[in-house]
Amino acid sequence: MKKLIISCIVIAALLVGGLFFLQNVNLNRLGADVYYTQVQGQGKKLEDKIDNGEIMVRYEYELPAFDKNGQQKTFKFSAPKQLREKAYLSLFVKDGKGVTSYEEVTKEELPGKASQQLQ
């Protein structure tokens, strides 16, 4: 009986931990390289019509970005909304997939060499 109770507690703890992990960790950022960029322009507005007739709008950007060592690459990615002009972004990039996620950051959060390149 004691083993059954301990087993149930362990299983419950694993389930709660798994749910917490899935809700709080963005899997698109795990194992990704981080590049930094600044939004320039309004982006190219793209409209896609989905099966039910609804029109889905997204904005495509192609921007130069810099890693923490100041090395430059250009990335193309899309966002579900128009990004704020001159905003600084962290781009999370995976090999073969390109930009998998992004996050707006402040200028103070940029690494030194990337910050110098983005002035």
Tab-separated table of C-alpha atoms in Angstrom:
chain	number	residue	atom	x	y	z
A	1	MET	CA	0.000	0.000	0.000
A	2	LYS	CA	2.848	2.335	0.897
A	3	LYS	CA	4.515	1.702	-2.494
A	4	LEU	CA	1.256	2.481	-4.294
A	5	ILE	CA	0.906	5.833	-2.527
A	6	ILE	CA	4.526	6.765	-3.239
A	7	SER	CA	4.096	5.767	-6.909
A	8	CYS	CA	0.952	7.928	-7.211
A	9	ILE	CA	2.743	10.903	-5.642
A	10	VAL	CA	5.709	10.520	-8.021
A	11	ILE	CA	3.416	10.262	-11.065
A	12	ALA	CA	1.410	13.300	-9.946
A	13	ALA	CA	4.623	15.288	-9.405
A	14	LEU	CA	5.857	14.369	-12.890
A	15	LEU	CA	2.548	15.407	-14.452
A	16	VAL	CA	2.485	18.747	-12.617
A	17	GLY	CA	6.145	19.362	-13.515
A	18	GLY	CA	5.488	18.482	-17.159
A	19	LEU	CA	2.527	20.850	-17.356
A	20	PHE	CA	4.552	23.640	-15.748
A	21	PHE	CA	7.376	23.034	-18.247
A	22	LEU	CA	5.049	23.100	-21.267
A	23	GLN	CA	3.340	26.309	-20.135
A	24	ASN	CA	6.476	28.260	-19.243
A	25	VAL	CA	9.149	27.119	-21.712
A	26	ASN	CA	9.088	28.156	-25.370
A	27	LEU	CA	10.386	25.062	-27.165
A	28	ASN	CA	11.204	27.159	-30.243
A	29	ARG	CA	13.947	28.861	-28.226
A	30	LEU	CA	15.634	25.749	-26.836
A	31	GLY	CA	18.964	25.115	-28.559
A	32	ALA	CA	18.627	28.192	-30.777
A	33	ASP	CA	21.330	30.720	-31.604
A	34	VAL	CA	20.465	34.284	-30.594
A	35	TYR	CA	20.871	37.244	-32.931
A	36	TYR	CA	19.923	40.864	-32.324
A	37	THR	CA	18.356	43.309	-34.741
A	38	GLN	CA	16.409	46.553	-34.930
A	39	VAL	CA	13.108	46.806	-36.796
A	40	GLN	CA	13.475	48.957	-39.902
A	41	GLY	CA	10.415	49.656	-42.005
A	42	GLN	CA	6.814	48.543	-41.759
A	43	GLY	CA	7.310	45.028	-43.099
A	44	LYS	CA	5.642	43.490	-46.116
A	45	LYS	CA	1.949	42.805	-45.453
A	46	LEU	CA	0.941	39.278	-46.474
A	47	GLU	CA	-2.640	38.044	-46.537
A	48	ASP	CA	-3.537	34.349	-46.641
A	49	LYS	CA	-7.045	33.030	-47.079
A	50	ILE	CA	-7.691	29.971	-44.919
A	51	ASP	CA	-10.200	27.180	-45.601
A	52	ASN	CA	-13.141	28.813	-43.832
A	53	GLY	CA	-12.746	32.003	-45.917
A	54	GLU	CA	-11.145	34.056	-43.151
A	55	ILE	CA	-8.185	36.210	-44.150
A	56	MET	CA	-5.076	35.859	-42.015
A	57	VAL	CA	-2.666	38.819	-42.011
A	58	ARG	CA	1.036	38.621	-41.184
A	59	TYR	CA	4.022	40.878	-41.785
A	60	GLU	CA	7.286	39.719	-43.321
A	61	TYR	CA	10.615	41.322	-42.428
A	62	GLU	CA	14.100	40.869	-43.843
A	63	LEU	CA	16.617	42.437	-41.475
A	64	PRO	CA	20.349	42.318	-40.776
A	65	ALA	CA	21.096	40.842	-37.348
A	66	PHE	CA	24.203	40.423	-35.211
A	67	ASP	CA	25.275	37.736	-32.766
A	68	LYS	CA	26.957	38.481	-29.426
A	69	ASN	CA	30.346	38.645	-31.218
A	70	GLY	CA	29.151	41.202	-33.769
A	71	GLN	CA	28.961	38.756	-36.711
A	72	GLN	CA	26.263	39.780	-39.197
A	73	LYS	CA	23.653	37.646	-40.965
A	74	THR	CA	20.419	38.633	-42.689
A	75	PHE	CA	17.223	36.842	-41.697
A	76	LYS	CA	13.744	36.740	-43.175
A	77	PHE	CA	10.879	36.082	-40.752
A	78	SER	CA	7.229	36.885	-40.283
A	79	ALA	CA	5.185	38.237	-37.401
A	80	PRO	CA	1.423	38.050	-36.776
A	81	LYS	CA	1.324	41.811	-36.208
A	82	GLN	CA	3.237	44.834	-37.419
A	83	LEU	CA	6.333	45.283	-35.265
A	84	ARG	CA	7.142	48.600	-33.625
A	85	GLU	CA	9.492	50.733	-35.730
A	86	LYS	CA	13.040	50.976	-34.273
A	87	ALA	CA	12.312	48.254	-31.658
A	88	TYR	CA	15.225	45.982	-30.745
A	89	LEU	CA	14.600	42.255	-31.121
A	90	SER	CA	16.255	39.036	-30.062
A	91	LEU	CA	15.882	36.520	-32.874
A	92	PHE	CA	16.070	32.834	-31.981
A	93	VAL	CA	17.518	30.962	-34.961
A	94	LYS	CA	17.832	27.209	-35.543
A	95	ASP	CA	19.822	25.598	-38.351
A	96	GLY	CA	17.564	24.539	-41.194
A	97	LYS	CA	14.517	26.296	-39.712
A	98	GLY	CA	15.582	29.937	-39.666
A	99	VAL	CA	13.974	32.281	-37.138
A	100	THR	CA	11.783	30.189	-34.836
A	101	SER	CA	10.897	32.908	-32.316
A	102	TYR	CA	11.585	36.532	-31.463
A	103	GLU	CA	11.302	38.793	-28.453
A	104	GLU	CA	11.452	42.568	-28.064
A	105	VAL	CA	14.336	43.694	-25.836
A	106	THR	CA	15.682	47.014	-24.613
A	107	LYS	CA	18.918	48.564	-25.849
A	108	GLU	CA	20.485	47.832	-22.445
A	109	GLU	CA	19.843	44.101	-22.918
A	110	LEU	CA	21.897	43.958	-26.135
A	111	PRO	CA	25.395	42.442	-25.874
A	112	GLY	CA	28.206	44.975	-26.342
A	113	LYS	CA	29.336	44.118	-29.874
A	114	ALA	CA	25.802	43.689	-31.200
A	115	SER	CA	24.822	47.010	-29.605
A	116	GLN	CA	27.715	48.770	-31.344
A	117	GLN	CA	26.670	47.370	-34.728
A	118	LEU	CA	23.044	48.445	-34.282
A	119	GLN	CA	23.741	52.144	-33.639
